[in-house]
CSV table of C-alpha atoms and ligand atoms in Angstrom, one decimal:
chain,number,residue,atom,x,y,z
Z,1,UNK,CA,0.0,0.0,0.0
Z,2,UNK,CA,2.8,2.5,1.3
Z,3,UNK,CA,5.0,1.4,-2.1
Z,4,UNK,CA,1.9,2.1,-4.2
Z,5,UNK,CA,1.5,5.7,-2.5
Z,6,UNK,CA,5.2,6.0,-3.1
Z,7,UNK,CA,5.2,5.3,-6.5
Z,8,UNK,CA,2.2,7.6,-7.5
Z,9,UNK,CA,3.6,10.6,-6.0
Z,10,UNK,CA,7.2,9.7,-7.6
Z,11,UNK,CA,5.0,10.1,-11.2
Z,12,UNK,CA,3.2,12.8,-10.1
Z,13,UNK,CA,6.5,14.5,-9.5
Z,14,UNK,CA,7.9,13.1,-12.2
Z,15,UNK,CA,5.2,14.8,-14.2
Z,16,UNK,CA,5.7,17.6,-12.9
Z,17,UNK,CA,9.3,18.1,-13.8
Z,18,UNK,CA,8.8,17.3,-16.9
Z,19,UNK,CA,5.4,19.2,-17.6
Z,20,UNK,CA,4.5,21.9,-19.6
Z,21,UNK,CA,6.4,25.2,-19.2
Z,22,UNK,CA,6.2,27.3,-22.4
Z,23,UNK,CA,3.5,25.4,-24.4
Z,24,UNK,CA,-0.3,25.5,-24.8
Z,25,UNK,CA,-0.8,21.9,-23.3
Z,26,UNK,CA,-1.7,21.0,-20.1
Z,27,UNK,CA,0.0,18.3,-17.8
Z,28,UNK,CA,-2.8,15.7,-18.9
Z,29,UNK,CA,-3.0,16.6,-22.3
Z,30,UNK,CA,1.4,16.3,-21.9
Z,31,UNK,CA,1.6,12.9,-20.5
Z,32,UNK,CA,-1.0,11.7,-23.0
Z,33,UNK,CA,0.7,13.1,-26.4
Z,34,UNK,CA,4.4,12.2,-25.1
Z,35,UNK,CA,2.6,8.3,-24.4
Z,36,UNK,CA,1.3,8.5,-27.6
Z,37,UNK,CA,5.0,9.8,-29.2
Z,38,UNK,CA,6.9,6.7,-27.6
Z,39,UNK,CA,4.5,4.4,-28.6
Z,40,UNK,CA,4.7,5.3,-32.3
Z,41,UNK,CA,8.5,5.6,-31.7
Z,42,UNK,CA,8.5,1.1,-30.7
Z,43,UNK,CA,6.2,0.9,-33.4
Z,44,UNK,CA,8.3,2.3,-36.0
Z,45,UNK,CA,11.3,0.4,-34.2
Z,46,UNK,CA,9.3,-2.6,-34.5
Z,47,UNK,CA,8.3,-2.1,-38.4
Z,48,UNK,CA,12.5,-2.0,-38.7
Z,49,UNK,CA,13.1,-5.2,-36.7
Z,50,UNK,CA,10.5,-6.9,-39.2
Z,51,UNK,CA,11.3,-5.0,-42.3
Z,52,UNK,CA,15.1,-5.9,-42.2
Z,53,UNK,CA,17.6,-4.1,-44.1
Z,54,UNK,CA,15.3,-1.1,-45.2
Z,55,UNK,CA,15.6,1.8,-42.7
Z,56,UNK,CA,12.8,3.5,-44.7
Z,57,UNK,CA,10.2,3.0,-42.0
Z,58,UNK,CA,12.7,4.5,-39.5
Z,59,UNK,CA,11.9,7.9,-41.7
Z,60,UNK,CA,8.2,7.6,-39.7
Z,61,UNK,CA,10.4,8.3,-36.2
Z,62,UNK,CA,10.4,11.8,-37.3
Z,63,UNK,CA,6.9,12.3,-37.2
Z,64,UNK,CA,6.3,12.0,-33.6
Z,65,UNK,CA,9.7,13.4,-32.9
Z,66,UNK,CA,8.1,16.7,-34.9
Z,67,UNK,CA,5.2,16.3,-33.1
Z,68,UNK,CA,6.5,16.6,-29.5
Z,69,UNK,CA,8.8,19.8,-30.3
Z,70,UNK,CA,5.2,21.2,-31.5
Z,71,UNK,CA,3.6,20.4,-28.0
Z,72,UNK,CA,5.4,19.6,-25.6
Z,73,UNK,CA,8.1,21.3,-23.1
Z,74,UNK,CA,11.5,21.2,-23.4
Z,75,UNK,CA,12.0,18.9,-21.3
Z,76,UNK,CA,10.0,16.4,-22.9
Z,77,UNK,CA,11.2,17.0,-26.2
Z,78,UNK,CA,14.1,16.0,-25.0
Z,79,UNK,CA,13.1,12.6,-23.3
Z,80,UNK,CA,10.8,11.7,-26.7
Z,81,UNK,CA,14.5,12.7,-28.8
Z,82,UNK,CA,16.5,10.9,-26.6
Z,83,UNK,CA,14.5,7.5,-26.9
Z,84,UNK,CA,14.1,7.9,-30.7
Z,85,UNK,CA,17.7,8.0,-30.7
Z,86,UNK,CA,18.6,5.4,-28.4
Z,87,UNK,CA,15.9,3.4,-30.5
Z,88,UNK,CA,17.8,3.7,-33.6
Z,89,UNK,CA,20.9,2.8,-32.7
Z,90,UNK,CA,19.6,-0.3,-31.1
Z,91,UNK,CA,18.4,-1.3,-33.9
Z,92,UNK,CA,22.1,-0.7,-35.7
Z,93,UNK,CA,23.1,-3.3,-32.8
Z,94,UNK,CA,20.6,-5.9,-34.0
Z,95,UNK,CA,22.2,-5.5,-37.9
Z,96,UNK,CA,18.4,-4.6,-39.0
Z,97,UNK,CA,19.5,-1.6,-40.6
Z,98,UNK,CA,22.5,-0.4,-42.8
Z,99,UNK,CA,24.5,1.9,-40.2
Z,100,UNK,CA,25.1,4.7,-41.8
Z,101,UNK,CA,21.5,5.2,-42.5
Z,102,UNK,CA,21.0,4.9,-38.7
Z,103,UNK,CA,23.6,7.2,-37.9
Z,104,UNK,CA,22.5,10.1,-39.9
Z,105,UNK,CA,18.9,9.4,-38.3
Z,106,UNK,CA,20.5,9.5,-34.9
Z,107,UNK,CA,22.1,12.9,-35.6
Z,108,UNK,CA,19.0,14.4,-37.2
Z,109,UNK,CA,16.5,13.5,-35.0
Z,110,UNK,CA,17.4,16.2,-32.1
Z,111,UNK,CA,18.1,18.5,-34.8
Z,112,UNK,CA,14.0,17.9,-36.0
Z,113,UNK,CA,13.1,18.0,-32.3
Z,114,UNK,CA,15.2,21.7,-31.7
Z,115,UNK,CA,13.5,23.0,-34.8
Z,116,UNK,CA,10.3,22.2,-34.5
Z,117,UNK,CA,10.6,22.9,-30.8
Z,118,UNK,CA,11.8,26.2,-31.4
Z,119,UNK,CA,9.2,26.9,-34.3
Z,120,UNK,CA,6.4,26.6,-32.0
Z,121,UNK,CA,7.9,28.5,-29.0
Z,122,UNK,CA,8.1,31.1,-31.9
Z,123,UNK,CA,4.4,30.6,-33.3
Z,124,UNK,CA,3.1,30.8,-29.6
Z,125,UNK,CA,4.6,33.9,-28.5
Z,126,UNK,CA,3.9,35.9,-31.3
Z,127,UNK,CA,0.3,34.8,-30.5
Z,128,UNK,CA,0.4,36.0,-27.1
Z,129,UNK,CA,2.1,39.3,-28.2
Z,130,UNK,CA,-0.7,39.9,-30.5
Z,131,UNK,CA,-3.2,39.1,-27.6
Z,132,UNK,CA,-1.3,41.3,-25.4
Z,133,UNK,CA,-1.4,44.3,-28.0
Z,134,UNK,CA,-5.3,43.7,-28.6
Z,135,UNK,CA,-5.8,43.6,-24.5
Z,136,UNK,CA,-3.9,47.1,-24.6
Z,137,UNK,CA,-5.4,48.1,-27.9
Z,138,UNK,CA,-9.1,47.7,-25.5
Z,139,UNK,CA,-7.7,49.2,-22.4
Z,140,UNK,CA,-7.0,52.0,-24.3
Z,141,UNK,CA,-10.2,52.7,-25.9
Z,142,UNK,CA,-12.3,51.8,-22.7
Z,143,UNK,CA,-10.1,54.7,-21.2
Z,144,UNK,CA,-10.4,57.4,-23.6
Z,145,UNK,CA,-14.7,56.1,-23.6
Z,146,UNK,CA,-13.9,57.1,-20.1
Z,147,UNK,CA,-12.7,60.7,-21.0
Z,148,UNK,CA,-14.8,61.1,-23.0
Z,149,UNK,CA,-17.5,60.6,-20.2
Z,150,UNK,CA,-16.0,62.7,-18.0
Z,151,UNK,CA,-15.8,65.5,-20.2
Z,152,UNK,CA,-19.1,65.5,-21.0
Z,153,UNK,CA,-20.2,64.9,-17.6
Z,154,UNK,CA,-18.5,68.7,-16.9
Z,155,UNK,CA,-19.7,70.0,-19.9
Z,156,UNK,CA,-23.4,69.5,-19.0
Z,157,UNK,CA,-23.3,69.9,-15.2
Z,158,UNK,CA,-21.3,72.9,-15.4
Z,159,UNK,CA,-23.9,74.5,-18.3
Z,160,UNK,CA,-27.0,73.3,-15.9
Z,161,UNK,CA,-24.9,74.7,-12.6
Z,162,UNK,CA,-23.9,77.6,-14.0
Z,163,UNK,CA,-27.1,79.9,-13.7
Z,164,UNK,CA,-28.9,79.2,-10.8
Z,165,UNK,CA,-25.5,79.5,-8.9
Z,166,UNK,CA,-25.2,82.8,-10.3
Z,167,UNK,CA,-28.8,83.7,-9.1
Z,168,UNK,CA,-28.6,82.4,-6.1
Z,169,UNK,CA,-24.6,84.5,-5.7
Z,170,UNK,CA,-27.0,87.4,-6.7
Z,171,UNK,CA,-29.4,87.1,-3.7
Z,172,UNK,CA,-27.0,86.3,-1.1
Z,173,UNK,CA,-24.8,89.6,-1.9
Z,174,UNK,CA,-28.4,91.3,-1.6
Z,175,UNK,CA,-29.2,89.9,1.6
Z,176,UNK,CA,-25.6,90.5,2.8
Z,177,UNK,CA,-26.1,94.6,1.5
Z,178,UNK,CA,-29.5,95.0,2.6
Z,179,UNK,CA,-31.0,95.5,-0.5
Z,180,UNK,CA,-33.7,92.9,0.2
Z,181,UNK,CA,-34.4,94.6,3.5
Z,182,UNK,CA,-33.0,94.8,7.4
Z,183,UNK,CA,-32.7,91.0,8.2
Z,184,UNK,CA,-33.4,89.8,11.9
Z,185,UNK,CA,-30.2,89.1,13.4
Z,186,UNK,CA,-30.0,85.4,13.5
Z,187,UNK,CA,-30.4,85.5,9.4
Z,188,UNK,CA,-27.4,88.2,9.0
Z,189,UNK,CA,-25.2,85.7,11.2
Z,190,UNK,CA,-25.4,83.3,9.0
Z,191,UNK,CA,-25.2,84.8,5.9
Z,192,UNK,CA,-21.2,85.7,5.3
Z,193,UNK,CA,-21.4,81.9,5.7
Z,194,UNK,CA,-23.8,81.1,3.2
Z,195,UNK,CA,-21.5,84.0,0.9
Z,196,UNK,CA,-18.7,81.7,1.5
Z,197,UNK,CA,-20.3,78.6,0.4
Z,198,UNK,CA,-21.7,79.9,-2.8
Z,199,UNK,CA,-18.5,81.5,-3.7
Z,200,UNK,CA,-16.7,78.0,-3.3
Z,201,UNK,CA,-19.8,76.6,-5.6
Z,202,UNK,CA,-18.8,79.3,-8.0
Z,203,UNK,CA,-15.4,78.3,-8.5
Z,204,UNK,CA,-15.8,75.1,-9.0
Z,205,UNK,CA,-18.7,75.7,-11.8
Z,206,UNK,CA,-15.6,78.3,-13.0
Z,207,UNK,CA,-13.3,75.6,-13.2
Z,208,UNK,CA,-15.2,73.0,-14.5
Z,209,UNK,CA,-16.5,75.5,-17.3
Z,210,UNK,CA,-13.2,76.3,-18.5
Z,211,UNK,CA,-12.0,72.8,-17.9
Z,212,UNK,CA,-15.1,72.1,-20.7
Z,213,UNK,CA,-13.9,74.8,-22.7
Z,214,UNK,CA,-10.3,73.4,-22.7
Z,215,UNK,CA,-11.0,70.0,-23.5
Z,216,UNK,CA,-13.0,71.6,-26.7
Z,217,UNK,CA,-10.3,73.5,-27.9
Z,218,UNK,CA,-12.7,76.9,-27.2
Z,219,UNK,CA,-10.4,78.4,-24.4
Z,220,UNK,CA,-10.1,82.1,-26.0
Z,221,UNK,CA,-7.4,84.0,-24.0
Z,222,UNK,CA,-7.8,87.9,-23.8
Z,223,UNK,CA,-4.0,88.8,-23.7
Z,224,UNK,CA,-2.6,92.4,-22.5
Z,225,UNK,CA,0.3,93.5,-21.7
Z,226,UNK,CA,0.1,93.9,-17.8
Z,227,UNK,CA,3.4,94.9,-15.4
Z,228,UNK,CA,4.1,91.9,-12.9
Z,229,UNK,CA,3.7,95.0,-10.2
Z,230,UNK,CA,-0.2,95.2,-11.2
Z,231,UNK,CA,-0.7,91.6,-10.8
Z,232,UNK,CA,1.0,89.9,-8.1
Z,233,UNK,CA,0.6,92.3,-5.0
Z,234,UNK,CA,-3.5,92.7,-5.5
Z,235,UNK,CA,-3.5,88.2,-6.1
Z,236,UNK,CA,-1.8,88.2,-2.8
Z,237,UNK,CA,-4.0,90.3,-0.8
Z,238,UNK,CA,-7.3,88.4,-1.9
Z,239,UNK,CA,-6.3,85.3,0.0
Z,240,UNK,CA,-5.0,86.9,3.0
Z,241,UNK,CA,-8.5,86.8,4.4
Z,242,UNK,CA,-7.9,83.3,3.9
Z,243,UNK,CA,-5.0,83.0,6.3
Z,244,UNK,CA,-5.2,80.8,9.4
Z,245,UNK,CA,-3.6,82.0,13.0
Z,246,UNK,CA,-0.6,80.3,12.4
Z,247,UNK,CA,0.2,81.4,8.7
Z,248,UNK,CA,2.5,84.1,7.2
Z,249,UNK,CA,1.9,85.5,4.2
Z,250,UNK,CA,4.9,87.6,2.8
Z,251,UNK,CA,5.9,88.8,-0.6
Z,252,UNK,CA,9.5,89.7,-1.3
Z,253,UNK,CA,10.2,93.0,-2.3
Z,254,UNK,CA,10.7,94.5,-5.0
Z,255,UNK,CA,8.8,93.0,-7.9
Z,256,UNK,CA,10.8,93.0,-10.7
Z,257,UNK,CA,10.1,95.9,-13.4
Z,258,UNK,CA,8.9,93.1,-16.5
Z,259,UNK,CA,6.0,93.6,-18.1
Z,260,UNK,CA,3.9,90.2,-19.8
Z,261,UNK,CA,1.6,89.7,-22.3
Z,262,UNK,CA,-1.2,87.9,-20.7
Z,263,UNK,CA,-4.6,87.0,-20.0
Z,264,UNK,CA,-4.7,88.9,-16.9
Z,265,UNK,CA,-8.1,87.4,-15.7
Z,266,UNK,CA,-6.5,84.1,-15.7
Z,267,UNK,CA,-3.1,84.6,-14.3
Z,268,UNK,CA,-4.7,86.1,-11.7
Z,269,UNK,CA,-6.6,82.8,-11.3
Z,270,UNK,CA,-3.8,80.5,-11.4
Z,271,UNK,CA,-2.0,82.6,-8.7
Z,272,UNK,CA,-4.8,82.2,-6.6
Z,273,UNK,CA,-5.1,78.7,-6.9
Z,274,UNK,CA,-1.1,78.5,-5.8
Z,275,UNK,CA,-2.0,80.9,-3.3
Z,276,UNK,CA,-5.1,78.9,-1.8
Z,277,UNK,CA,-3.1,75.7,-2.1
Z,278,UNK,CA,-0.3,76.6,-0.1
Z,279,UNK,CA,-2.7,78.0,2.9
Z,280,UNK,CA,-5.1,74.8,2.7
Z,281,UNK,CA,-2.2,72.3,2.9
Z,282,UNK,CA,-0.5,74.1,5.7
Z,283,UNK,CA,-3.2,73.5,8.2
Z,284,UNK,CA,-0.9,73.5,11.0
Z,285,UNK,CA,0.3,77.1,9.7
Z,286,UNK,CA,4.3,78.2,8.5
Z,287,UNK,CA,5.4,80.7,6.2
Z,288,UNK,CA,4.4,81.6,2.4
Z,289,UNK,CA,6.5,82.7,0.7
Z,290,UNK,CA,5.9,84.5,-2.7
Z,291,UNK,CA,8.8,86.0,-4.9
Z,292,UNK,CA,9.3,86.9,-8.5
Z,293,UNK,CA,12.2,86.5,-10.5
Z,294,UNK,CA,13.4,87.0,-13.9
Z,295,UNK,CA,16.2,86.5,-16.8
Z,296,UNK,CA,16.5,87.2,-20.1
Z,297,UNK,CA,13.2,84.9,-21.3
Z,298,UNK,CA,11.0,84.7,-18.5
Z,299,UNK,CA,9.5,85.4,-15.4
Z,300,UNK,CA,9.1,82.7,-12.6
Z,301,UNK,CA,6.7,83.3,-10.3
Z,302,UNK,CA,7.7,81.1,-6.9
Z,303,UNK,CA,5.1,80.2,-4.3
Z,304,UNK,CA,6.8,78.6,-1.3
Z,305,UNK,CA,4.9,76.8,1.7
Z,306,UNK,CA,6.0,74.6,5.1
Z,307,UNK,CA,3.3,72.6,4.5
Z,308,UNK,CA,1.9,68.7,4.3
Z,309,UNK,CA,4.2,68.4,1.0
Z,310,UNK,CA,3.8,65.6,-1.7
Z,311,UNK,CA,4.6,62.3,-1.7
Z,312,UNK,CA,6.7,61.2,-4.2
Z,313,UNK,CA,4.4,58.4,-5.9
Z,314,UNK,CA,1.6,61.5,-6.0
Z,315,UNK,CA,3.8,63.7,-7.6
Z,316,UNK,CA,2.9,62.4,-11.2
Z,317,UNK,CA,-0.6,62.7,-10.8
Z,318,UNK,CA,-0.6,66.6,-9.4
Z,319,UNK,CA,-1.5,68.1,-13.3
Z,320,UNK,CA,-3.9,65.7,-14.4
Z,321,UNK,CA,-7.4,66.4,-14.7
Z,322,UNK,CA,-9.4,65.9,-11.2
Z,323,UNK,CA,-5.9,64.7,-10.1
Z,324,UNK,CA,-5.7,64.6,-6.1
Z,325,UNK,CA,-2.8,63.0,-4.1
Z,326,UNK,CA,-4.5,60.6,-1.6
Z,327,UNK,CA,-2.4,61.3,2.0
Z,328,UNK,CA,-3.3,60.9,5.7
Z,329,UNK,CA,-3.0,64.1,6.1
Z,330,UNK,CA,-4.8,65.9,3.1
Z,331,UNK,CA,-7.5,63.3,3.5
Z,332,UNK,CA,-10.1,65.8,5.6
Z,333,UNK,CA,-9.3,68.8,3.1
Z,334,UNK,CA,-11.7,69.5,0.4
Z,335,UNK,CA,-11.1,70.0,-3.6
Z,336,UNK,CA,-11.6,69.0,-6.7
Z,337,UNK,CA,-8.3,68.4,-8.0
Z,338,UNK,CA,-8.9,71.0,-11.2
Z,339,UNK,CA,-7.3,74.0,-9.8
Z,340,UNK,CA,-3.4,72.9,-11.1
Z,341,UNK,CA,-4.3,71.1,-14.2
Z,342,UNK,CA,-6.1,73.9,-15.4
Z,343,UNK,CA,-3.4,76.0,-14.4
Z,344,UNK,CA,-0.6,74.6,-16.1
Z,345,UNK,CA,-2.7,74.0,-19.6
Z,346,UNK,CA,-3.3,77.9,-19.1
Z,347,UNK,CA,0.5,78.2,-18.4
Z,348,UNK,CA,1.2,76.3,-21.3
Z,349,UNK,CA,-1.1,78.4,-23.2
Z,350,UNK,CA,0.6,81.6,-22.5
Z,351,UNK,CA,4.2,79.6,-23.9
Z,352,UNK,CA,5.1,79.3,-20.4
Z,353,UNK,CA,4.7,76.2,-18.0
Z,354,UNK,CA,3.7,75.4,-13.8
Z,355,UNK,CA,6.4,73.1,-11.9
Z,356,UNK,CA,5.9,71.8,-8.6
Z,357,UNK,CA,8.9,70.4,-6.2
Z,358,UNK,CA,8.0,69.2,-2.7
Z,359,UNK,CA,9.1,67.0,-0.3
Z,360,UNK,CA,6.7,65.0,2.5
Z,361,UNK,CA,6.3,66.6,5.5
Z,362,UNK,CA,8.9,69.6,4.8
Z,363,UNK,CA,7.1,71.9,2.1
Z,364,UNK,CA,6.1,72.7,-1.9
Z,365,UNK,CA,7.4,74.9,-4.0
Z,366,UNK,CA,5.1,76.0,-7.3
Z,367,UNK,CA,6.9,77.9,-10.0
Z,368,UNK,CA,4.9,79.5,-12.7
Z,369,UNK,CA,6.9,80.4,-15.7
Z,370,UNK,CA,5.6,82.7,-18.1
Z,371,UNK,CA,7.3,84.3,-21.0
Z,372,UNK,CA,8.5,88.5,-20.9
Z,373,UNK,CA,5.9,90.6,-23.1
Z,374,UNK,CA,9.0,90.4,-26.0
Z,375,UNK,CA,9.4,86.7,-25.9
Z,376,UNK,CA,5.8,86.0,-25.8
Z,377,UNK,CA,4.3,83.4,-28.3
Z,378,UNK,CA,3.2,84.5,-31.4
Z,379,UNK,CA,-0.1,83.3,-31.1
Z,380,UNK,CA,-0.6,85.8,-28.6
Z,381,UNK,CA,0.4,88.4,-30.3
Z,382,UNK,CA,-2.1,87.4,-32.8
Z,383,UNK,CA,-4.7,87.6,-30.2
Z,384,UNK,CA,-4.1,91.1,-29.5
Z,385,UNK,CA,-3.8,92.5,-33.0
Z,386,UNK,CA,-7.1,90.6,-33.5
N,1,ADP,P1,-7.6,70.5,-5.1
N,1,ADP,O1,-6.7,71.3,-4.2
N,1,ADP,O2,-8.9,71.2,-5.4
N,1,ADP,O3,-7.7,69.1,-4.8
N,1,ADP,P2,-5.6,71.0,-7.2
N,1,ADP,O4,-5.6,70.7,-8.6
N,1,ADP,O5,-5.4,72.5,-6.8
N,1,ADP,O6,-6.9,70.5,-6.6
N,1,ADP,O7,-4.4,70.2,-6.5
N,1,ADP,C1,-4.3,68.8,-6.7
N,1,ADP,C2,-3.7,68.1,-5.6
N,1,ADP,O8,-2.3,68.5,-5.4
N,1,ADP,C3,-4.3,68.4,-4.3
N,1,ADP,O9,-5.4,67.5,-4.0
N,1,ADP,C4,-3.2,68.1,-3.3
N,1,ADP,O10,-3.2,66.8,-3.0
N,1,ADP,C5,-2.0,68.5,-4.0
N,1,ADP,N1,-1.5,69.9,-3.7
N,1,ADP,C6,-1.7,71.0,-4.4
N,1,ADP,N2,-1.0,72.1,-3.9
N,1,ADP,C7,-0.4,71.6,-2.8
N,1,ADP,C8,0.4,72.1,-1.8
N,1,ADP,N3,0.8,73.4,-1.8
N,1,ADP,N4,0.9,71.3,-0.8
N,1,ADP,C9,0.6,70.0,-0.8
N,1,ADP,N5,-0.2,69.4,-1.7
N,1,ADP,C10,-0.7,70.2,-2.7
C-alpha cells in the first residue's frame, strides 16, 4: 500500500518536472501526447526489426519526434528525442538496418526535435504578443470612452450649474447689502457663511466651465500687456483673508520691473489657486513665501509653503485632470483636484509652464513660468492685434 502511495507521488513528480512550461498543453494533455509519441516511436522500431535491411520505416520516427517539439516542453522533447535515438541505434546493434543510414537518423533527430521545438515557442509567442497588444489596444479605448465621459459629464453639469449659482450669488450679496431689506439678526449671522459657500460653488462651476472649454479647444485667452507690479501684489491680498492663526503671508520685495503679455483674468486665477493651495495644505500654519524673479526669457513666479508636501508616488498625478494625491493628512481637506491642471494648460497656453517640487512633511514649492511681453508666443500676439 505505502510502495503504491510511493510510486504515484514519484510520477506525479515526475510529471511535474517534466510538464509543460512554455507550451499551450496541459500536464494531462502532456503525458497523454508524449505516451502517444513513444509508442509510435517502438512501433516504428518494431516495423525495422520486421522489415530488415530497409531503414525507410525509420523515416516515420520523425513524425512524432516533430510532433512533441510542437507540444510539448523542453523537457519532454528532450526525453521523446532521446528514446528515438537510443531506438535507432539499437536497432544498428541488431544489424536490422545499414549503419550509416541509422547514424544520420540519430544525428538528425534532435536537430528535427530543436527545430520544431523552437518553431512553435516562436508561433506561440507571437500569439500572445498579439493578444497582449489587442488587450492594450481595448484598455486604451475603454479609457479614452472614459474621457470622453468625464468630459461630457462637466460639460453639461457645469452648463446646468452655471445659472442658478449665479442667481442664487445674486441674492445672497443682496441679503448681505441689505437691499432685500434689514434681516433679523440670527439670518445676517449666518449669511457671510452662506457667501462663502456659494463662492466656493462658483469656483468650481468656473473651473469646470473652463475645464469644458479646454478640452474643446474653445479656451479664448484675452492677452494684454500687464506689469508683474499690477498683478502679483493685489493676487496676494485676496487670499490673505484666507490665512489661518498660524500662517504668514509675505511677498519679497521689489517685484521686478517686467511687463507680460497675458490674460490677466487668468493669471490672476492660477496665482490664486497656488496661493489657496499653499494655505489649505499648511493646516498646521508656517510661512508663504511669494517672490518673483526673472532672466533674459522669462518670469518665474515662486510660491513657497512649510506645509503637508507631496509624496513622491503623487507627484505624477498633481496636473492631471481631477488629479488629487491621496495622504493621511490631506484626506479631511476639500477640492476637486482642477485647480493645477487647469493652471498649467493655461500656463502652457501663455508659452510658459507650472512646476511643482515638494518634499513630504517639509514643504512645496510651485513655479509659474511665463514668458517676458518680447518673448511671448506669437499666437498671442495674434490675439491682440485681433
Ligand atoms: P484641489 O486642491 O482642489 O484638490 P488642485 O488641482 O489644486 O486640486 O491640487 C491637486 C492636488 O495637489 C491636491 O489635491 C493636493 O493633494 C496637491 N497639492 C496641491 N497644492 C499643494 C500644496 N501646496 N501642498 C501639498 N499638496 C498640494
Amino acid at each position: 500500500m505505502e510502495i503504491r502511495r510511493r510510486s504515484r507521488r514519484q510520477i506525479r513528480d515526475w510529471a511535474l518536472a517534466f510538464g509543460p512550461q512554455d507550451m499551450a498543453a496541459s500536464r494531462g494533455e502532456a503525458a497523454a501526447f508524449l505516451s502517444l509519441c513513444l509508442a509510435a516511436l517502438g512501433v516504428v522500431a518494431l516495423g525495422d526489426l520486421l522489415g530488415r535491411g530497409h531503414g525507410s520505416v525509420a523515416a516515420f520516427g520523425f513524425l512524432p519526434v516533430m510532433g512533441a517539439g510542437w507540444f510539448l516542453a523542453p523537457r519532454m522533447v528532450v526525453v521523446v528525442a532521446a528514446v528515438a535515438v537510443g531506438l535507432r541505434l539499437l536497432i544498428v546493434a541488431t544489424g536490422a538496418i545499414d549503419p550509416v543510414t541509422a547514424f544520420a537518423q540519430a544525428l538528425t533527430i534532435p536537430i528535427f526535435a530543436f527545430l520544431s521545438h523552437a518553431a512553435a515557442v516562436g508561433v506561440l509567442s507571437s500569439r500572445r504578443e498579439e493578444d497582449h497588444a489587442r488587450r492594450l489596444k481595448a484598455a486604451g479605448q475603454r479609457a479614452s470612452e472614459l474621457e470622453k465621459a468625464k468630459s461630457e459629464f462637466l460639460r453639461l453639469a457645469s452648463h446646468e450649474l452655471r445659472s442658478p449659482v449665479a442667481v442664487l450669488k445674486g441674492y445672497i450679496s443682496m441679503l448681505g447689502t441689505g437691499d432685500l431689506g434689514e434681516l433679523p439678526p440670527a439670518a445676517a449671522e449666518v449669511v457671510p457663511l452662506l457667501t462663502d459657500r456659494v463662492n466656493a460653488v462658483n469656483t468650481l462651476v468656473e473651473q469646470m466651465l473652463e475645464s469644458a472649454r479646454l478640452e474643446d479647444s474653445r479656451l479664448q485667452l484675452r492677452p494684454r500687456v500687464h506689469q508683474l507690479g499690477t498683478l502679483l501684489p493685489p493676487a496676494v491680498d485676496s487670499v490673505r483673508p484666507l490665512l489661518g492663526e498660524g500662517h504668514r503671508l509675505r511677498l519679497e520685495e521689489p517685484i521686478p520691473e517686467v511687463a507680460l503679455l497675458a490674460d490677466g483674468r487668468r493669471i490672476c486665477t492660477i496665482l490664486n489657486n497656488l496661493l489657496e493651495n499653499a494655505i489649505k495644505y499648511s493646516p498646521n500654519g508656517g510661512e508663504i513665501n511669494v517672490r518673483a524673479v526673472y532672466d533674459r526669457d522669462t518670469v518665474r513666479i515662486e510660491v513657497k509653503d512649510q506645509g503637508v508636501g507631496i509624496p513622491k508616488a503623487g507627484m505624477g498625478k498633481l496636473f492631471t485632470r481631477f488629479g488629487r494625491v491621496a495622504s493621511e493628512s490631506t484626506a479631511h481637506i476639500p477640492g476637486t483636484g482642477l485647480g493645477l491642471y487647469l493652471s498649467r494648460e493655461i500656463a502652457r497656453l501663455h508659452g510658459g509652464d507650472l512646476v511643482a517640487e515638494s518634499e513630504e512633511s517639509k514643504g512645496s514649492t510651485f513655479t509659474l513660468i511665463l514668458p517676458k511681453h518680447d518673448r511671448a508666443p506669437g499666437h498671442l500676439r495674434q490675439l491682440v492685434e485681433a
